[in-house]
Coordinates of C-alpha atoms in Angstrom, one line a residue:
M1 CA 0.0 0.0 0.0
D2 CA 1.2 3.5 -0.9
V3 CA -0.4 6.8 0.3
V4 CA 0.2 9.9 -1.7
V5 CA -0.6 13.1 0.2
I6 CA -2.1 16.0 -1.8
E7 CA -1.9 19.1 0.3
T8 CA -4.0 22.2 0.1
P9 CA -2.2 24.6 2.5
Q10 CA -4.5 27.5 1.4
L11 CA -7.3 25.8 3.4
G12 CA -5.3 23.7 5.8
D13 CA -6.5 20.4 4.4
R14 CA -5.2 17.2 2.8
S15 CA -6.5 14.8 0.2
Y16 CA -5.2 11.3 -0.3
L17 CA -4.5 8.8 -3.1
V18 CA -4.2 5.3 -1.7
H19 CA -3.1 2.6 -4.1
D20 CA -1.8 -0.9 -4.4
G21 CA 0.4 -0.2 -7.4
S22 CA -2.4 -0.9 -9.8
V23 CA -5.7 0.7 -8.6
A24 CA -6.4 3.6 -6.3
L25 CA -8.9 5.0 -3.8
V26 CA -9.1 8.8 -3.5
I27 CA -10.2 10.2 -0.1
D28 CA -11.7 13.7 0.3
P29 CA -10.5 15.3 -3.0
Q30 CA -10.6 19.0 -3.5
R31 CA -12.4 20.6 -6.4
D32 CA -9.4 21.0 -8.6
I33 CA -9.1 17.3 -9.4
D34 CA -6.2 17.8 -11.9
R35 CA -3.8 17.5 -9.0
V36 CA -5.3 14.1 -8.0
E37 CA -5.2 13.0 -11.6
A38 CA -1.5 14.0 -11.9
A39 CA -0.7 12.0 -8.8
A40 CA -2.4 9.0 -10.2
R41 CA -0.5 9.3 -13.5
D42 CA 2.8 9.7 -11.6
A43 CA 2.0 6.5 -9.6
G44 CA 0.8 4.6 -12.7
V45 CA -2.5 3.7 -11.1
R46 CA -6.2 3.8 -12.1
I47 CA -8.7 5.5 -9.9
T48 CA -11.5 3.0 -9.2
H49 CA -13.0 4.4 -5.9
V50 CA -13.5 7.9 -4.5
A51 CA -14.6 8.3 -0.9
E52 CA -15.9 11.2 1.3
T53 CA -15.5 11.2 5.0
H54 CA -18.3 13.8 5.3
L55 CA -20.1 16.5 3.5
H56 CA -17.4 19.1 3.8
N57 CA -18.0 22.5 5.4
D58 CA -14.8 24.2 4.4
Y59 CA -14.5 23.4 0.7
V60 CA -16.3 22.3 -2.4
T61 CA -15.6 18.7 -3.2
G62 CA -14.2 17.3 -6.4
G63 CA -15.3 13.8 -5.5
L64 CA -18.4 13.6 -7.8
V65 CA -16.7 14.9 -10.9
L66 CA -13.6 12.8 -10.3
A67 CA -15.7 9.6 -9.9
E68 CA -17.8 10.3 -12.9
K69 CA -14.8 11.2 -15.1
H70 CA -13.0 8.0 -14.2
G71 CA -16.0 5.6 -13.9
A72 CA -15.1 5.1 -10.3
E73 CA -17.4 4.2 -7.4
Y74 CA -18.3 7.2 -5.3
L75 CA -18.5 6.3 -1.7
V76 CA -20.7 8.5 0.4
N77 CA -22.5 7.8 3.7
A78 CA -25.9 6.2 3.0
A79 CA -27.4 8.5 5.7
D80 CA -26.3 11.7 3.8
E81 CA -29.1 13.4 1.9
V82 CA -27.6 14.1 -1.5
S83 CA -29.0 14.9 -4.9
F84 CA -26.7 12.7 -7.0
T85 CA -26.1 9.0 -7.5
R86 CA -23.5 7.5 -5.2
V87 CA -22.5 4.2 -3.7
P88 CA -24.1 4.4 -0.2
V89 CA -21.8 3.0 2.5
T90 CA -22.5 2.3 6.1
D91 CA -20.7 1.5 9.4
G92 CA -19.0 -1.9 9.4
Q93 CA -19.0 -2.3 5.6
V94 CA -15.8 -3.6 4.0
L95 CA -14.9 -2.9 0.4
L96 CA -12.1 -4.2 -1.8
V97 CA -9.9 -1.8 -3.8
G98 CA -7.5 -4.1 -5.6
R99 CA -5.7 -5.9 -2.9
L100 CA -6.7 -3.3 -0.3
S101 CA -9.4 -3.9 2.2
V102 CA -11.3 -0.7 3.2
S103 CA -13.4 -0.8 6.4
V104 CA -16.0 1.9 7.0
V105 CA -16.2 3.2 10.6
A106 CA -18.9 5.6 11.7
T107 CA -17.3 8.5 13.6
P108 CA -19.9 11.1 14.3
G109 CA -18.8 14.3 15.9
H110 CA -17.5 16.7 13.2
T111 CA -20.9 16.0 11.5
H112 CA -23.7 13.6 12.4
T113 CA -22.9 11.3 9.6
H114 CA -19.1 11.5 9.6
L115 CA -17.2 8.3 8.5
S116 CA -13.6 7.2 8.7
Y117 CA -11.9 4.5 6.7
V118 CA -9.4 1.9 7.9
V119 CA -7.4 0.6 4.9
Q120 CA -5.4 -2.6 5.2
D121 CA -3.1 -4.4 2.8
D122 CA -3.1 -8.1 3.9
T123 CA -1.0 -9.4 1.1
H124 CA 2.0 -7.0 1.3
D125 CA 3.8 -4.9 3.8
G126 CA 3.0 -7.3 6.6
G127 CA -0.6 -6.2 6.9
T128 CA 0.1 -2.5 7.0
E129 CA -2.9 -0.3 8.0
A130 CA -3.7 3.3 7.4
V131 CA -6.5 5.3 9.0
F132 CA -8.2 8.1 7.1
S133 CA -10.0 10.1 9.8
G134 CA -11.4 13.2 7.9
G135 CA -12.5 15.6 10.6
S136 CA -12.6 13.1 13.4
L137 CA -9.2 12.3 15.0
L138 CA -6.7 14.9 14.1
Y139 CA -3.1 15.4 15.0
G140 CA -3.3 16.6 18.6
S141 CA -7.1 17.2 18.7
V142 CA -10.4 16.7 16.8
G143 CA -12.5 18.4 14.3
R144 CA -14.8 21.2 15.5
T145 CA -18.4 20.2 16.4
D146 CA -20.2 23.5 16.0
L147 CA -20.6 23.6 12.2
V148 CA -24.0 21.8 12.0
S149 CA -26.1 23.7 14.4
P150 CA -25.7 25.5 17.7
H151 CA -28.2 23.1 19.2
D152 CA -26.1 20.1 18.2
T153 CA -22.7 21.4 19.2
A154 CA -22.5 19.8 22.7
K155 CA -24.0 16.5 21.6
L156 CA -21.5 16.3 18.7
A157 CA -18.7 17.0 21.1
H158 CA -19.7 14.1 23.2
D159 CA -19.9 12.0 20.0
Q160 CA -16.4 13.1 19.1
Y161 CA -15.1 11.8 22.4
S162 CA -16.7 8.4 21.8
S163 CA -15.9 8.2 18.1
V164 CA -12.2 8.7 18.4
R165 CA -12.0 5.9 20.9
R166 CA -14.0 3.6 18.6
L167 CA -11.7 4.5 15.7
V168 CA -8.6 3.8 17.7
D169 CA -10.1 0.4 18.6
S170 CA -10.7 -0.3 15.0
A171 CA -7.1 -0.2 14.0
T172 CA -3.7 -1.4 15.1
P173 CA -1.5 0.9 17.2
E174 CA 1.1 1.0 14.4
A175 CA -1.5 2.2 11.8
A176 CA -0.5 5.6 10.2
L177 CA -3.1 8.3 10.7
Y178 CA -4.2 10.5 7.8
P179 CA -6.7 13.3 8.8
T180 CA -8.2 15.6 6.2
H181 CA -8.3 18.7 8.6
G182 CA -5.9 20.0 11.2
F183 CA -3.1 21.7 9.1
G184 CA -4.4 25.2 9.6
S185 CA -8.0 24.5 8.7
F186 CA -10.7 26.3 10.7
C187 CA -12.4 22.9 10.9
S188 CA -10.0 21.9 13.6
I189 CA -10.4 22.9 17.3
G190 CA -8.4 22.7 20.4
P191 CA -4.6 22.2 20.8
A192 CA -3.9 20.8 17.3
S193 CA -0.3 19.7 16.7
H194 CA 1.9 21.0 14.0
Q195 CA 3.4 17.6 13.2
E196 CA 3.4 16.3 9.7
T197 CA 2.8 12.6 10.4
S198 CA 1.5 10.4 13.2
T199 CA 0.2 7.0 14.2
I200 CA -2.7 5.7 16.2
S201 CA -0.3 4.9 19.1
E202 CA 1.2 8.4 19.1
Q203 CA -2.2 10.0 19.3
T204 CA -3.3 7.6 22.0
E205 CA -0.5 8.8 24.1
S206 CA -0.7 12.6 23.3
N207 CA -4.1 13.6 21.9
H208 CA -6.2 15.3 24.6
A209 CA -9.4 13.6 23.1
L210 CA -7.9 10.3 24.0
T211 CA -5.9 11.1 27.2
D212 CA -8.6 12.9 29.0
P213 CA -10.4 10.3 31.2
D214 CA -13.3 12.7 31.9
E215 CA -15.8 13.0 29.0
D216 CA -17.6 16.0 30.5
H217 CA -14.3 17.8 31.1
F218 CA -13.2 17.1 27.5
V219 CA -16.5 18.4 26.2
S220 CA -16.4 21.6 28.3
Q221 CA -12.8 22.3 27.2
L222 CA -13.7 21.7 23.6
L223 CA -16.6 24.1 23.8
E224 CA -14.5 26.7 25.5
N225 CA -12.1 26.7 22.6
I226 CA -14.7 27.2 19.9
T227 CA -13.9 30.3 17.9
A228 CA -15.4 32.0 14.8
Y229 CA -15.1 30.3 11.4
P230 CA -15.3 31.8 7.9
A231 CA -18.8 32.9 6.8
Y232 CA -18.5 31.0 3.5
Y233 CA -18.7 27.7 5.4
A234 CA -22.5 28.1 5.5
H235 CA -22.6 27.5 1.8
M236 CA -20.2 24.6 1.4
S237 CA -22.3 21.7 2.8
P238 CA -25.4 22.5 0.7
L239 CA -23.2 22.8 -2.4
N240 CA -21.6 19.4 -1.7
A241 CA -25.0 17.8 -1.1
A242 CA -26.2 19.1 -4.4
G243 CA -23.3 17.7 -6.3
P244 CA -20.8 20.2 -7.6
G245 CA -20.1 20.2 -11.3
V246 CA -17.0 20.7 -13.4
V247 CA -15.0 23.8 -12.5
D248 CA -13.6 26.2 -15.1
L249 CA -10.1 27.3 -14.0
H250 CA -9.2 29.3 -17.1
V251 CA -8.3 33.0 -16.8
P252 CA -11.0 35.0 -18.6
D253 CA -10.4 37.8 -21.1
S254 CA -9.4 40.9 -19.3
V255 CA -12.1 43.5 -18.8
D256 CA -11.4 46.8 -20.5
A257 CA -10.6 50.1 -18.8
E258 CA -14.1 51.6 -19.2
E259 CA -15.8 48.5 -17.7
L260 CA -13.4 48.2 -14.8
S261 CA -14.0 51.9 -13.9
R262 CA -17.7 51.3 -14.2
R263 CA -17.6 48.4 -11.7
L264 CA -15.6 50.4 -9.3
R265 CA -17.9 53.4 -9.5
A266 CA -20.9 51.0 -9.0
G267 CA -19.4 49.7 -5.7
E268 CA -18.7 46.2 -7.1
W269 CA -15.9 44.1 -5.5
V270 CA -12.6 44.7 -7.3
V271 CA -9.9 42.7 -5.5
D272 CA -6.2 43.9 -5.9
L273 CA -3.8 40.9 -5.5
R274 CA -0.6 42.9 -5.2
H275 CA 1.6 43.4 -2.2
R276 CA -0.1 45.3 0.6
V277 CA 2.5 48.1 0.5
A278 CA 2.1 48.6 -3.3
F279 CA -1.6 48.8 -2.8
A280 CA -1.3 51.4 0.0
D281 CA 1.0 53.5 -2.1
S282 CA -1.4 53.6 -5.1
H283 CA -4.5 51.7 -6.1
L284 CA -7.8 52.2 -8.0
Q285 CA -10.2 54.0 -5.8
G286 CA -12.9 51.7 -4.5
S287 CA -10.8 48.5 -4.8
V288 CA -9.8 46.4 -1.9
S289 CA -6.5 44.7 -0.9
F290 CA -6.2 40.9 -0.6
E291 CA -2.5 40.3 -1.1
Y292 CA -1.9 37.0 -2.9
G293 CA 0.9 34.7 -1.9
H294 CA 1.3 35.8 1.7
G295 CA 1.1 32.7 3.7
D296 CA -2.2 30.9 3.4
N297 CA -4.6 33.7 4.2
F298 CA -6.0 34.7 0.9
T299 CA -8.8 32.2 0.3
S300 CA -10.2 32.0 3.8
Y301 CA -10.2 35.7 4.4
L302 CA -11.6 36.8 1.1
G303 CA -14.4 34.2 1.4
W304 CA -15.0 35.4 5.0
V305 CA -15.0 39.2 4.4
I306 CA -16.6 39.8 1.0
P307 CA -20.4 39.1 0.9
W308 CA -21.2 35.8 -0.7
D309 CA -22.3 35.5 -4.3
Q310 CA -21.3 39.1 -5.3
P311 CA -19.7 40.0 -8.6
L312 CA -16.0 39.8 -8.2
T313 CA -13.1 41.2 -10.4
L314 CA -9.5 40.3 -9.7
V315 CA -6.7 42.8 -10.5
G316 CA -3.1 41.6 -10.7
P317 CA -0.4 39.9 -12.8
L318 CA -1.5 36.9 -14.8
S319 CA 0.4 34.4 -12.6
E320 CA -1.4 35.6 -9.5
V321 CA -4.8 35.9 -11.0
E322 CA -4.5 32.3 -12.3
K323 CA -3.6 30.9 -8.9
A324 CA -6.3 33.0 -7.2
I325 CA -9.0 31.6 -9.6
R326 CA -8.0 28.1 -8.6
D327 CA -8.0 28.9 -4.9
L328 CA -11.4 30.6 -5.0
A329 CA -13.0 27.8 -6.9
R330 CA -12.2 25.5 -4.0
I331 CA -14.7 27.5 -1.9
G332 CA -17.4 27.8 -4.6
I333 CA -16.4 31.3 -5.9
D334 CA -16.5 30.4 -9.6
S335 CA -15.2 32.3 -12.7
P336 CA -14.4 35.7 -11.4
D337 CA -13.7 38.4 -14.0
A338 CA -10.2 39.8 -14.1
A339 CA -8.2 42.8 -15.1
V340 CA -4.9 41.3 -15.9
G341 CA -1.7 43.4 -15.9
P342 CA 1.9 42.6 -16.9
E343 CA 4.2 40.3 -15.0
A344 CA 6.0 42.8 -12.8
A345 CA 7.0 43.1 -9.1
V346 CA 4.6 46.1 -8.8
L347 CA 1.8 46.3 -11.3
N348 CA 0.9 49.8 -12.5
V349 CA -2.8 49.6 -11.9
A350 CA -3.3 53.1 -13.3
A351 CA -2.8 51.6 -16.7
L352 CA -5.7 49.3 -16.3
A353 CA -8.2 52.2 -15.9
P354 CA -6.3 55.4 -16.8
D355 CA -9.4 57.7 -16.3
H356 CA -10.3 56.3 -12.9
P357 CA -9.2 58.1 -9.8
Q358 CA -6.2 56.7 -7.8
A359 CA -6.1 56.4 -4.0
S360 CA -3.5 55.8 -1.4
Y361 CA -3.0 55.8 2.4
E362 CA -0.1 55.9 4.9
H363 CA 1.7 52.8 6.1
G364 CA 4.5 52.2 8.6
D365 CA 5.7 50.2 11.5
W366 CA 5.2 50.5 15.3
A367 CA 7.8 53.3 15.5
V368 CA 5.7 55.3 13.0
L369 CA 2.7 54.9 15.2
L370 CA 4.6 56.2 18.3
R371 CA 5.9 59.2 16.4
G372 CA 2.8 60.1 14.4
R373 CA -0.3 59.2 16.5
E374 CA -2.4 62.1 17.7
P375 CA -4.4 61.9 21.0
E376 CA -7.7 61.8 19.1
D377 CA -6.6 59.0 16.7
V378 CA -8.0 55.5 17.0
I379 CA -6.0 52.3 17.2
L380 CA -8.0 49.4 15.6
D381 CA -7.0 45.8 16.3
V382 CA -8.6 43.5 13.7
R383 CA -7.4 40.2 15.2
R384 CA -9.8 37.6 16.5
P385 CA -11.3 38.3 20.0
E386 CA -9.2 35.6 21.7
E387 CA -6.0 37.1 20.3
Y388 CA -7.1 40.6 21.6
K389 CA -8.0 39.2 25.0
A390 CA -4.5 37.5 25.4
S391 CA -2.7 40.8 24.7
H392 CA -3.4 44.1 23.0
V393 CA -2.3 47.7 22.6
K394 CA -3.6 49.8 25.5
G395 CA -6.6 51.7 24.4
A396 CA -7.1 49.8 21.1
L397 CA -10.5 48.9 19.9
N398 CA -11.2 45.4 18.6
I399 CA -13.3 44.6 15.6
P400 CA -12.2 41.4 13.8
V401 CA -11.6 41.9 10.1
Y402 CA -14.4 39.6 9.2
E403 CA -16.9 41.8 11.1
L404 CA -15.5 45.2 10.0
L405 CA -17.6 45.7 6.8
G406 CA -20.8 45.8 8.9
R407 CA -19.3 47.7 11.8
I408 CA -17.4 50.6 10.2
T409 CA -20.0 53.1 11.3
E410 CA -19.2 52.2 14.9
L411 CA -15.7 53.8 14.6
P412 CA -15.3 57.4 15.6
E413 CA -14.7 60.0 12.9
A414 CA -10.9 60.1 13.4
R415 CA -7.7 58.9 11.8
I416 CA -7.5 55.1 12.3
W417 CA -4.3 53.2 12.8
V418 CA -5.1 49.5 12.0
H419 CA -3.0 46.5 12.9
C420 CA -3.2 42.7 13.3
A421 CA -0.7 39.9 14.0
T422 CA 1.4 40.1 10.8
G423 CA 0.0 43.0 8.7
Y424 CA -2.1 40.8 6.4
R425 CA -5.5 41.2 8.0
A426 CA -4.7 44.9 8.8
S427 CA -4.1 45.5 5.1
V428 CA -7.5 44.1 4.2
A429 CA -9.1 46.2 6.9
A430 CA -7.2 49.3 5.9
S431 CA -8.5 48.9 2.3
L432 CA -12.0 48.5 3.5
L433 CA -11.8 51.6 5.6
N434 CA -10.2 53.5 2.7
R435 CA -13.0 52.3 0.4
A436 CA -15.5 53.7 2.9
G437 CA -13.8 57.1 2.8
R438 CA -12.1 56.9 6.2
E439 CA -8.6 58.2 7.0
V440 CA -6.5 55.2 7.7
V441 CA -2.9 54.3 8.4
L442 CA -1.7 50.7 8.0
I443 CA 0.6 49.3 10.7
N444 CA 2.5 46.9 8.6
A445 CA 4.3 45.1 11.4
R446 CA 4.1 42.0 13.6
F447 CA 2.2 42.4 16.9
R448 CA 4.9 40.4 18.7
D449 CA 7.3 43.3 17.9
A450 CA 5.1 46.0 19.4
A451 CA 6.4 45.7 23.0
G452 CA 10.0 45.8 21.8
A453 CA 9.3 49.0 19.9
G454 CA 8.0 50.6 23.0
V455 CA 4.2 50.3 22.4
P456 CA 2.4 49.9 25.7
L457 CA 0.4 46.7 25.9
R458 CA -2.3 45.3 28.2
D459 CA -1.9 41.6 28.8
R460 CA -4.4 39.1 30.2
A461 CA -4.3 39.1 33.9

């Protein structure tokens, strides 16, 4: 048995190609299935089965399209209400994929109908096992339980406690563990580990879901750690239940200058992918900054901040527009328009709409804040509430970036200095404030450097 890991760091997830050298099972494929197909070609195997651990809440699946394209069996829980033809599977069922034996294990918790799969190769590798746990048992923790309904959150947390124990009992201690979530995904919760690989025995010894002997204590701790998740999650499960179709990842023809200007004047969402400093120095008035290529923030925060199902135009060099289209397709934002500029370190956006007004705003580090802040100015912290509670600049207001669009009117009519943990979320917030006509300064610095720069902080007691 061989397991090929297909990572999607932009969403903190993994998909898997599991094969015996001839035929393959794919587990939890992302929507851009060409990556899975490339992995299968490289391995010289044929895809005969595609399996979902659950109806995903954080991305649009490519499972249905992949299965149909390759004539593969599409394994989905029989209890899931879906609008497409699938091979319904249930707890305790065993399927054969070439020489691999695939056991279906019900592991409710992340969702009511969540499944895990224990794969064993009895004819090679001495009976090697691999466990594909989806959003059940993760490295160091478990999948969050509040994505179905607030009324179900506590019950599902109790289910998680029981499910991970049942899953551990269904496999050998030496079995390799392959979760879908837990690599930065907002679908994980609790003290998730940053390790890259693990086994059932390692998790039995270290995962708080397995080491805590008190179920009620585990549940209370899990519920205390629940934090906000991206707004677009609300749309993912319904899309997956309906059966997503083929996605178009081509870059469209660039919109002309007149049309781009019209969209900006009409208040449509025009997203500038350039570096945050280049945007601050000069941008098309009315556009917003979502820097592409900075860590793995782009997809989640764009889907979180911009209202769902709104017309979207991407502005940037071709290479970044192309990647952004792929990333956005994974969360159901299909075929955005684009105004594509030349491949350059700093794209001259003025050339894309020469007659449209340009805008800019100040930016600097913590030292600039200390030198330039006036008493009436506002410091706005756009980190998550739990980050703010742990430590924040004295006197700073806290509005998370994903709430800012609906709360701008709460801010005083004053110059606003905006910061986050690294500068990324602050750059998004600064562009939203600038778009709304507010005077803003972007603090393009890490929060961890604030104290060293002499900025007074208030830490949690």
